[in-house]
């Protein structure tokens, strides 16, 4: 078998975004690789943004998925996505979802 042909489907803004999108594609069963980011990891001060490469036969599905993702990003600016909070059953304080205890009275999030 010959090497599968790969296609450049997306230019990411930065390394973390490229790896996030690679995970998104892989969740959808599309094998993807980040190209370009490795140079930065190796210490080269490259200004080339990372590219996402997928196999040619999966390029269309990958592009469709990325277009949907971009649409969601544009539809919902990050400032509109307030982090989820929970309300303390004891003192009614609003607690950030990252915390398992009420910051005010130490009541656990899910008392059993
Ligand atoms: Zn409380």
mmCIF file of N, CA and C and ligand atoms in Angstrom:
data_model
loop_
_atom_site.group_PDB
_atom_site.id
_atom_site.type_symbol
_atom_site.label_atom_id
_atom_site.label_comp_id
_atom_site.label_asym_id
_atom_site.label_seq_id
_atom_site.Cartn_x
_atom_site.Cartn_y
_atom_site.Cartn_z
ATOM 1 N N UNK A 1 0.832 -1.205 0.000
ATOM 2 C CA UNK A 1 0.000 0.000 0.000
ATOM 3 C C UNK A 1 0.866 1.254 0.000
ATOM 4 N N UNK A 2 0.449 2.250 -0.733
ATOM 5 C CA UNK A 2 1.197 3.500 -0.751
ATOM 6 C C UNK A 2 0.805 4.355 0.444
ATOM 7 N N UNK A 3 1.587 5.355 0.714
ATOM 8 C CA UNK A 3 1.274 6.290 1.793
ATOM 9 C C UNK A 3 -0.048 6.979 1.476
ATOM 10 N N UNK A 4 -0.925 7.108 2.476
ATOM 11 C CA UNK A 4 -2.176 7.818 2.192
ATOM 12 C C UNK A 4 -1.902 9.284 1.883
ATOM 13 N N UNK A 5 -2.644 9.797 0.930
ATOM 14 C CA UNK A 5 -2.471 11.195 0.551
ATOM 15 C C UNK A 5 -3.077 12.090 1.635
ATOM 16 N N UNK A 6 -2.371 13.125 2.042
ATOM 17 C CA UNK A 6 -2.901 14.020 3.059
ATOM 18 C C UNK A 6 -3.156 15.392 2.459
ATOM 19 N N UNK A 7 -4.153 16.055 3.025
ATOM 20 C CA UNK A 7 -4.603 17.348 2.518
ATOM 21 C C UNK A 7 -4.601 18.354 3.661
ATOM 22 N N UNK A 8 -4.160 19.548 3.360
ATOM 23 C CA UNK A 8 -4.163 20.648 4.317
ATOM 24 C C UNK A 8 -5.588 21.216 4.346
ATOM 25 N N UNK A 9 -6.310 21.056 5.454
ATOM 26 C CA UNK A 9 -7.709 21.502 5.486
ATOM 27 C C UNK A 9 -7.943 22.771 6.287
ATOM 28 N N UNK A 10 -6.975 23.125 7.149
ATOM 29 C CA UNK A 10 -7.256 24.277 8.008
ATOM 30 C C UNK A 10 -5.959 24.877 8.528
ATOM 31 N N UNK A 11 -5.949 26.196 8.646
ATOM 32 C CA UNK A 11 -4.838 26.888 9.279
ATOM 33 C C UNK A 11 -5.353 27.433 10.597
ATOM 34 N N UNK A 12 -4.816 26.922 11.689
ATOM 35 C CA UNK A 12 -5.293 27.323 13.012
ATOM 36 C C UNK A 12 -4.627 28.623 13.431
ATOM 37 N N UNK A 13 -5.270 29.299 14.378
ATOM 38 C CA UNK A 13 -4.738 30.567 14.870
ATOM 39 C C UNK A 13 -3.476 30.354 15.704
ATOM 40 N N UNK A 14 -3.438 29.209 16.394
ATOM 41 C CA UNK A 14 -2.304 28.949 17.276
ATOM 42 C C UNK A 14 -2.264 27.456 17.612
ATOM 43 N N UNK A 15 -1.232 27.050 18.308
ATOM 44 C CA UNK A 15 -1.044 25.645 18.633
ATOM 45 C C UNK A 15 -2.181 25.033 19.442
ATOM 46 N N UNK A 16 -2.573 25.670 20.555
ATOM 47 C CA UNK A 16 -3.666 25.096 21.344
ATOM 48 C C UNK A 16 -4.945 24.923 20.531
ATOM 49 N N UNK A 17 -5.251 25.905 19.679
ATOM 50 C CA UNK A 17 -6.457 25.770 18.862
ATOM 51 C C UNK A 17 -6.305 24.596 17.892
ATOM 52 N N UNK A 18 -5.118 24.455 17.317
ATOM 53 C CA UNK A 18 -4.880 23.362 16.375
ATOM 54 C C UNK A 18 -5.095 22.015 17.053
ATOM 55 N N UNK A 19 -4.613 21.885 18.283
ATOM 56 C CA UNK A 19 -4.765 20.608 18.982
ATOM 57 C C UNK A 19 -6.205 20.384 19.416
ATOM 58 N N UNK A 20 -6.897 21.457 19.758
ATOM 59 C CA UNK A 20 -8.317 21.349 20.080
ATOM 60 C C UNK A 20 -9.091 20.840 18.869
ATOM 61 N N UNK A 21 -8.794 21.410 17.712
ATOM 62 C CA UNK A 21 -9.516 21.020 16.491
ATOM 63 C C UNK A 21 -9.151 19.603 16.074
ATOM 64 N N UNK A 22 -7.902 19.222 16.308
ATOM 65 C CA UNK A 22 -7.508 17.856 15.994
ATOM 66 C C UNK A 22 -8.343 16.878 16.831
ATOM 67 N N UNK A 23 -8.556 17.209 18.111
ATOM 68 C CA UNK A 23 -9.385 16.371 18.968
ATOM 69 C C UNK A 23 -10.825 16.325 18.473
ATOM 70 N N UNK A 24 -11.305 17.483 18.021
ATOM 71 C CA UNK A 24 -12.669 17.562 17.486
ATOM 72 C C UNK A 24 -12.825 16.626 16.295
ATOM 73 N N UNK A 25 -11.855 16.652 15.404
ATOM 74 C CA UNK A 25 -11.907 15.804 14.216
ATOM 75 C C UNK A 25 -11.801 14.333 14.598
ATOM 76 N N UNK A 26 -10.924 14.042 15.537
ATOM 77 C CA UNK A 26 -10.744 12.643 15.914
ATOM 78 C C UNK A 26 -11.972 12.096 16.616
ATOM 79 N N UNK A 27 -12.678 12.954 17.353
ATOM 80 C CA UNK A 27 -13.942 12.524 17.958
ATOM 81 C C UNK A 27 -14.938 12.116 16.873
ATOM 82 N N UNK A 28 -14.830 12.731 15.716
ATOM 83 C CA UNK A 28 -15.736 12.427 14.606
ATOM 84 C C UNK A 28 -15.174 11.314 13.735
ATOM 85 N N UNK A 29 -14.100 10.685 14.175
ATOM 86 C CA UNK A 29 -13.540 9.562 13.427
ATOM 87 C C UNK A 29 -12.624 9.964 12.289
ATOM 88 N N UNK A 30 -12.185 11.222 12.314
ATOM 89 C CA UNK A 30 -11.298 11.701 11.258
ATOM 90 C C UNK A 30 -9.879 11.791 11.805
ATOM 91 N N UNK A 31 -8.999 11.042 11.196
ATOM 92 C CA UNK A 31 -7.614 11.037 11.650
ATOM 93 C C UNK A 31 -6.941 12.325 11.171
ATOM 94 N N UNK A 32 -6.452 13.126 12.118
ATOM 95 C CA UNK A 32 -5.880 14.416 11.745
ATOM 96 C C UNK A 32 -4.509 14.583 12.373
ATOM 97 N N UNK A 33 -3.689 15.404 11.757
ATOM 98 C CA UNK A 33 -2.409 15.724 12.365
ATOM 99 C C UNK A 33 -2.143 17.216 12.296
ATOM 100 N N UNK A 34 -1.444 17.690 13.309
ATOM 101 C CA UNK A 34 -1.080 19.096 13.369
ATOM 102 C C UNK A 34 0.322 19.227 12.790
ATOM 103 N N UNK A 35 0.463 20.072 11.782
ATOM 104 C CA UNK A 35 1.747 20.256 11.126
ATOM 105 C C UNK A 35 2.196 21.697 11.321
ATOM 106 N N UNK A 36 3.423 21.866 11.758
ATOM 107 C CA UNK A 36 3.934 23.224 11.951
ATOM 108 C C UNK A 36 4.166 23.516 13.418
ATOM 109 N N UNK A 37 3.269 22.994 14.243
ATOM 110 C CA UNK A 37 3.367 23.217 15.677
ATOM 111 C C UNK A 37 4.625 22.584 16.267
ATOM 112 N N UNK A 38 5.032 21.465 15.684
ATOM 113 C CA UNK A 38 6.202 20.743 16.194
ATOM 114 C C UNK A 38 7.456 21.611 16.137
ATOM 115 N N UNK A 39 7.527 22.490 15.179
ATOM 116 C CA UNK A 39 8.690 23.364 15.062
ATOM 117 C C UNK A 39 8.786 24.299 16.267
ATOM 118 N N UNK A 40 7.625 24.800 16.699
ATOM 119 C CA UNK A 40 7.621 25.681 17.862
ATOM 120 C C UNK A 40 8.006 24.902 19.111
ATOM 121 N N UNK A 41 7.495 23.670 19.211
ATOM 122 C CA UNK A 41 7.799 22.840 20.379
ATOM 123 C C UNK A 41 9.297 22.554 20.444
ATOM 124 N N UNK A 42 9.927 22.467 19.289
ATOM 125 C CA UNK A 42 11.346 22.146 19.250
ATOM 126 C C UNK A 42 12.207 23.384 19.495
ATOM 127 N N UNK A 43 11.585 24.527 19.672
ATOM 128 C CA UNK A 43 12.332 25.717 20.008
ATOM 129 C C UNK A 43 12.604 26.650 18.843
ATOM 130 N N UNK A 44 12.128 26.294 17.675
ATOM 131 C CA UNK A 44 12.296 27.196 16.551
ATOM 132 C C UNK A 44 11.285 28.321 16.668
ATOM 133 N N UNK A 45 11.712 29.511 16.442
ATOM 134 C CA UNK A 45 10.802 30.647 16.553
ATOM 135 C C UNK A 45 10.148 30.894 15.203
ATOM 136 N N UNK A 46 9.259 29.981 14.846
ATOM 137 C CA UNK A 46 8.610 30.103 13.552
ATOM 138 C C UNK A 46 7.348 30.936 13.673
ATOM 139 N N UNK A 47 7.037 31.670 12.650
ATOM 140 C CA UNK A 47 5.801 32.441 12.654
ATOM 141 C C UNK A 47 4.727 31.718 11.856
ATOM 142 N N UNK A 48 5.050 30.535 11.358
ATOM 143 C CA UNK A 48 4.085 29.772 10.586
ATOM 144 C C UNK A 48 3.019 29.212 11.506
ATOM 145 N N UNK A 49 1.764 29.541 11.271
ATOM 146 C CA UNK A 49 0.716 28.972 12.130
ATOM 147 C C UNK A 49 0.563 27.481 11.842
ATOM 148 N N UNK A 50 0.115 26.718 12.842
ATOM 149 C CA UNK A 50 -0.045 25.284 12.621
ATOM 150 C C UNK A 50 -1.174 24.983 11.640
ATOM 151 N N UNK A 51 -0.918 23.978 10.820
ATOM 152 C CA UNK A 51 -1.919 23.526 9.857
ATOM 153 C C UNK A 51 -2.478 22.190 10.306
ATOM 154 N N UNK A 52 -3.715 21.953 9.913
ATOM 155 C CA UNK A 52 -4.322 20.640 10.170
ATOM 156 C C UNK A 52 -4.352 19.858 8.871
ATOM 157 N N UNK A 53 -3.789 18.653 8.943
ATOM 158 C CA UNK A 53 -3.783 17.778 7.773
ATOM 159 C C UNK A 53 -4.638 16.563 8.070
ATOM 160 N N UNK A 54 -5.403 16.179 7.073
ATOM 161 C CA UNK A 54 -6.177 14.942 7.174
ATOM 162 C C UNK A 54 -5.987 14.147 5.892
ATOM 163 N N UNK A 55 -6.381 12.897 5.923
ATOM 164 C CA UNK A 55 -6.295 12.076 4.726
ATOM 165 C C UNK A 55 -7.279 12.574 3.680
ATOM 166 N N UNK A 56 -6.855 12.481 2.424
ATOM 167 C CA UNK A 56 -7.625 13.076 1.321
ATOM 168 C C UNK A 56 -9.073 12.630 1.315
ATOM 169 N N UNK A 57 -9.325 11.331 1.587
ATOM 170 C CA UNK A 57 -10.709 10.859 1.514
ATOM 171 C C UNK A 57 -11.559 11.383 2.660
ATOM 172 N N UNK A 58 -10.919 11.971 3.686
ATOM 173 C CA UNK A 58 -11.680 12.518 4.807
ATOM 174 C C UNK A 58 -11.702 14.048 4.795
ATOM 175 N N UNK A 59 -11.102 14.628 3.772
ATOM 176 C CA UNK A 59 -10.967 16.083 3.733
ATOM 177 C C UNK A 59 -12.321 16.785 3.694
ATOM 178 N N UNK A 60 -13.255 16.250 2.925
ATOM 179 C CA UNK A 60 -14.547 16.919 2.805
ATOM 180 C C UNK A 60 -15.269 16.899 4.156
ATOM 181 N N UNK A 61 -15.273 15.745 4.802
ATOM 182 C CA UNK A 61 -15.929 15.646 6.105
ATOM 183 C C UNK A 61 -15.263 16.573 7.112
ATOM 184 N N UNK A 62 -13.947 16.654 7.056
ATOM 185 C CA UNK A 62 -13.208 17.515 7.975
ATOM 186 C C UNK A 62 -13.567 18.977 7.741
ATOM 187 N N UNK A 63 -13.623 19.371 6.478
ATOM 188 C CA UNK A 63 -13.949 20.776 6.175
ATOM 189 C C UNK A 63 -15.367 21.110 6.624
ATOM 190 N N UNK A 64 -16.289 20.166 6.410
ATOM 191 C CA UNK A 64 -17.671 20.396 6.837
ATOM 192 C C UNK A 64 -17.724 20.608 8.344
ATOM 193 N N UNK A 65 -17.002 19.758 9.056
ATOM 194 C CA UNK A 65 -16.995 19.826 10.511
ATOM 195 C C UNK A 65 -16.387 21.150 10.990
ATOM 196 N N UNK A 66 -15.302 21.558 10.351
ATOM 197 C CA UNK A 66 -14.631 22.792 10.747
ATOM 198 C C UNK A 66 -15.491 24.012 10.436
ATOM 199 N N UNK A 67 -16.262 23.899 9.345
ATOM 200 C CA UNK A 67 -17.132 25.016 8.999
ATOM 201 C C UNK A 67 -18.238 25.155 10.050
ATOM 202 N N UNK A 68 -18.770 24.019 10.483
ATOM 203 C CA UNK A 68 -19.788 24.032 11.534
ATOM 204 C C UNK A 68 -19.204 24.624 12.810
ATOM 205 N N UNK A 69 -17.986 24.187 13.127
ATOM 206 C CA UNK A 69 -17.329 24.693 14.339
ATOM 207 C C UNK A 69 -17.126 26.201 14.254
ATOM 208 N N UNK A 70 -16.674 26.672 13.103
ATOM 209 C CA UNK A 70 -16.461 28.117 12.945
ATOM 210 C C UNK A 70 -17.779 28.868 13.079
ATOM 211 N N UNK A 71 -18.853 28.283 12.544
ATOM 212 C CA UNK A 71 -20.169 28.909 12.649
ATOM 213 C C UNK A 71 -20.588 29.060 14.091
ATOM 214 N N UNK A 72 -20.336 28.002 14.876
ATOM 215 C CA UNK A 72 -20.693 28.065 16.294
ATOM 216 C C UNK A 72 -19.875 29.141 17.012
ATOM 217 N N UNK A 73 -18.604 29.203 16.665
ATOM 218 C CA UNK A 73 -17.745 30.188 17.307
ATOM 219 C C UNK A 73 -18.244 31.591 17.004
ATOM 220 N N UNK A 74 -18.645 31.807 15.754
ATOM 221 C CA UNK A 74 -19.106 33.137 15.365
ATOM 222 C C UNK A 74 -20.486 33.456 15.939
ATOM 223 N N UNK A 75 -21.330 32.404 16.066
ATOM 224 C CA UNK A 75 -22.673 32.626 16.594
ATOM 225 C C UNK A 75 -22.651 32.970 18.079
ATOM 226 N N UNK A 76 -21.720 32.350 18.786
ATOM 227 C CA UNK A 76 -21.716 32.499 20.239
ATOM 228 C C UNK A 76 -20.363 33.017 20.703
ATOM 229 N N UNK A 77 -20.195 34.308 20.747
ATOM 230 C CA UNK A 77 -18.932 34.849 21.242
ATOM 231 C C UNK A 77 -18.661 34.350 22.653
ATOM 232 N N UNK A 78 -17.385 34.160 22.959
ATOM 233 C CA UNK A 78 -17.057 33.531 24.235
ATOM 234 C C UNK A 78 -17.556 34.327 25.430
ATOM 235 N N UNK A 79 -17.683 35.647 25.293
ATOM 236 C CA UNK A 79 -18.131 36.440 26.440
ATOM 237 C C UNK A 79 -19.589 36.175 26.794
ATOM 238 N N UNK A 80 -20.353 35.581 25.848
ATOM 239 C CA UNK A 80 -21.739 35.260 26.155
ATOM 240 C C UNK A 80 -21.874 33.946 26.911
ATOM 241 N N UNK A 81 -20.818 33.167 26.931
ATOM 242 C CA UNK A 81 -20.903 31.870 27.579
ATOM 243 C C UNK A 81 -20.431 31.992 29.020
ATOM 244 N N UNK A 82 -21.344 32.338 29.884
ATOM 245 C CA UNK A 82 -21.012 32.472 31.290
ATOM 246 C C UNK A 82 -20.765 31.094 31.873
ATOM 247 N N UNK A 83 -19.771 30.960 32.718
ATOM 248 C CA UNK A 83 -19.489 29.648 33.297
ATOM 249 C C UNK A 83 -20.659 29.185 34.145
ATOM 250 N N UNK A 84 -20.950 27.893 34.160
ATOM 251 C CA UNK A 84 -22.071 27.402 34.959
ATOM 252 C C UNK A 84 -21.793 27.562 36.449
ATOM 253 N N UNK A 85 -22.820 27.890 37.170
ATOM 254 C CA UNK A 85 -22.695 28.038 38.614
ATOM 255 C C UNK A 85 -23.747 27.169 39.280
ATOM 256 N N UNK A 86 -23.578 26.938 40.558
ATOM 257 C CA UNK A 86 -24.604 26.219 41.327
ATOM 258 C C UNK A 86 -24.932 27.047 42.548
ATOM 259 N N UNK A 87 -26.152 26.876 43.068
ATOM 260 C CA UNK A 87 -26.584 27.672 44.211
ATOM 261 C C UNK A 87 -26.512 26.815 45.464
ATOM 262 N N UNK A 88 -25.850 27.347 46.459
ATOM 263 C CA UNK A 88 -25.699 26.622 47.724
ATOM 264 C C UNK A 88 -27.070 26.402 48.362
ATOM 265 N N UNK A 89 -27.397 25.133 48.718
ATOM 266 C CA UNK A 89 -28.704 24.869 49.333
ATOM 267 C C UNK A 89 -28.824 25.434 50.749
ATOM 268 N N UNK A 90 -27.694 25.748 51.362
ATOM 269 C CA UNK A 90 -27.722 26.222 52.745
ATOM 270 C C UNK A 90 -27.844 27.737 52.831
ATOM 271 N N UNK A 91 -26.972 28.437 52.100
ATOM 272 C CA UNK A 91 -26.946 29.899 52.262
ATOM 273 C C UNK A 91 -27.337 30.640 50.992
ATOM 274 N N UNK A 92 -27.677 29.875 49.937
ATOM 275 C CA UNK A 92 -28.127 30.466 48.662
ATOM 276 C C UNK A 92 -27.043 31.256 47.928
ATOM 277 N N UNK A 93 -25.797 31.069 48.327
ATOM 278 C CA UNK A 93 -24.733 31.756 47.611
ATOM 279 C C UNK A 93 -24.542 31.113 46.238
ATOM 280 N N UNK A 94 -24.157 31.898 45.276
ATOM 281 C CA UNK A 94 -23.885 31.365 43.944
ATOM 282 C C UNK A 94 -22.410 30.984 43.882
ATOM 283 N N UNK A 95 -22.154 29.722 43.536
ATOM 284 C CA UNK A 95 -20.796 29.195 43.584
ATOM 285 C C UNK A 95 -20.355 28.796 42.188
ATOM 286 N N UNK A 96 -19.148 29.148 41.854
ATOM 287 C CA UNK A 96 -18.603 28.788 40.558
ATOM 288 C C UNK A 96 -18.529 27.273 40.411
ATOM 289 N N UNK A 97 -18.823 26.774 39.207
ATOM 290 C CA UNK A 97 -18.875 25.322 38.977
ATOM 291 C C UNK A 97 -17.536 24.626 39.233
ATOM 292 N N UNK A 98 -16.460 25.372 39.226
ATOM 293 C CA UNK A 98 -15.148 24.768 39.483
ATOM 294 C C UNK A 98 -14.985 24.329 40.926
ATOM 295 N N UNK A 99 -15.808 24.868 41.819
ATOM 296 C CA UNK A 99 -15.643 24.583 43.244
ATOM 297 C C UNK A 99 -16.670 23.554 43.713
ATOM 298 N N UNK A 100 -16.219 22.640 44.542
ATOM 299 C CA UNK A 100 -17.093 21.583 45.063
ATOM 300 C C UNK A 100 -17.681 21.954 46.417
ATOM 301 N N UNK A 101 -17.158 23.021 47.025
ATOM 302 C CA UNK A 101 -17.675 23.475 48.318
ATOM 303 C C UNK A 101 -18.141 24.920 48.187
ATOM 304 N N UNK A 102 -19.172 25.254 48.947
ATOM 305 C CA UNK A 102 -19.633 26.636 48.972
ATOM 306 C C UNK A 102 -18.526 27.515 49.552
ATOM 307 N N UNK A 103 -18.232 28.588 48.881
ATOM 308 C CA UNK A 103 -17.158 29.475 49.337
ATOM 309 C C UNK A 103 -17.542 30.181 50.639
ATOM 310 N N UNK A 104 -18.843 30.254 50.928
ATOM 311 C CA UNK A 104 -19.301 31.016 52.082
ATOM 312 C C UNK A 104 -19.481 30.149 53.331
ATOM 313 N N UNK A 105 -20.105 28.957 53.164
ATOM 314 C CA UNK A 105 -20.406 28.144 54.343
ATOM 315 C C UNK A 105 -19.839 26.733 54.255
ATOM 316 N N UNK A 106 -19.093 26.431 53.201
ATOM 317 C CA UNK A 106 -18.417 25.140 53.046
ATOM 318 C C UNK A 106 -19.369 23.970 52.829
ATOM 319 N N UNK A 107 -20.608 24.229 52.484
ATOM 320 C CA UNK A 107 -21.511 23.129 52.178
ATOM 321 C C UNK A 107 -21.053 22.457 50.882
ATOM 322 N N UNK A 108 -20.968 21.130 50.876
ATOM 323 C CA UNK A 108 -20.580 20.457 49.632
ATOM 324 C C UNK A 108 -21.629 20.652 48.552
ATOM 325 N N UNK A 109 -21.164 20.571 47.305
ATOM 326 C CA UNK A 109 -22.058 20.785 46.170
ATOM 327 C C UNK A 109 -23.205 19.764 46.167
ATOM 328 N N UNK A 110 -22.858 18.491 46.387
ATOM 329 C CA UNK A 110 -23.894 17.468 46.346
ATOM 330 C C UNK A 110 -23.906 16.719 47.685
ATOM 331 N N UNK A 111 -24.664 17.202 48.632
ATOM 332 C CA UNK A 111 -24.680 16.538 49.939
ATOM 333 C C UNK A 111 -25.375 15.193 49.850
ATOM 334 N N UNK A 112 -24.750 14.166 50.463
ATOM 335 C CA UNK A 112 -25.355 12.846 50.475
ATOM 336 C C UNK A 112 -25.520 12.379 51.911
HETATM 337 ZN ZN1 LIG B 1 -23.259 28.131 51.370
#
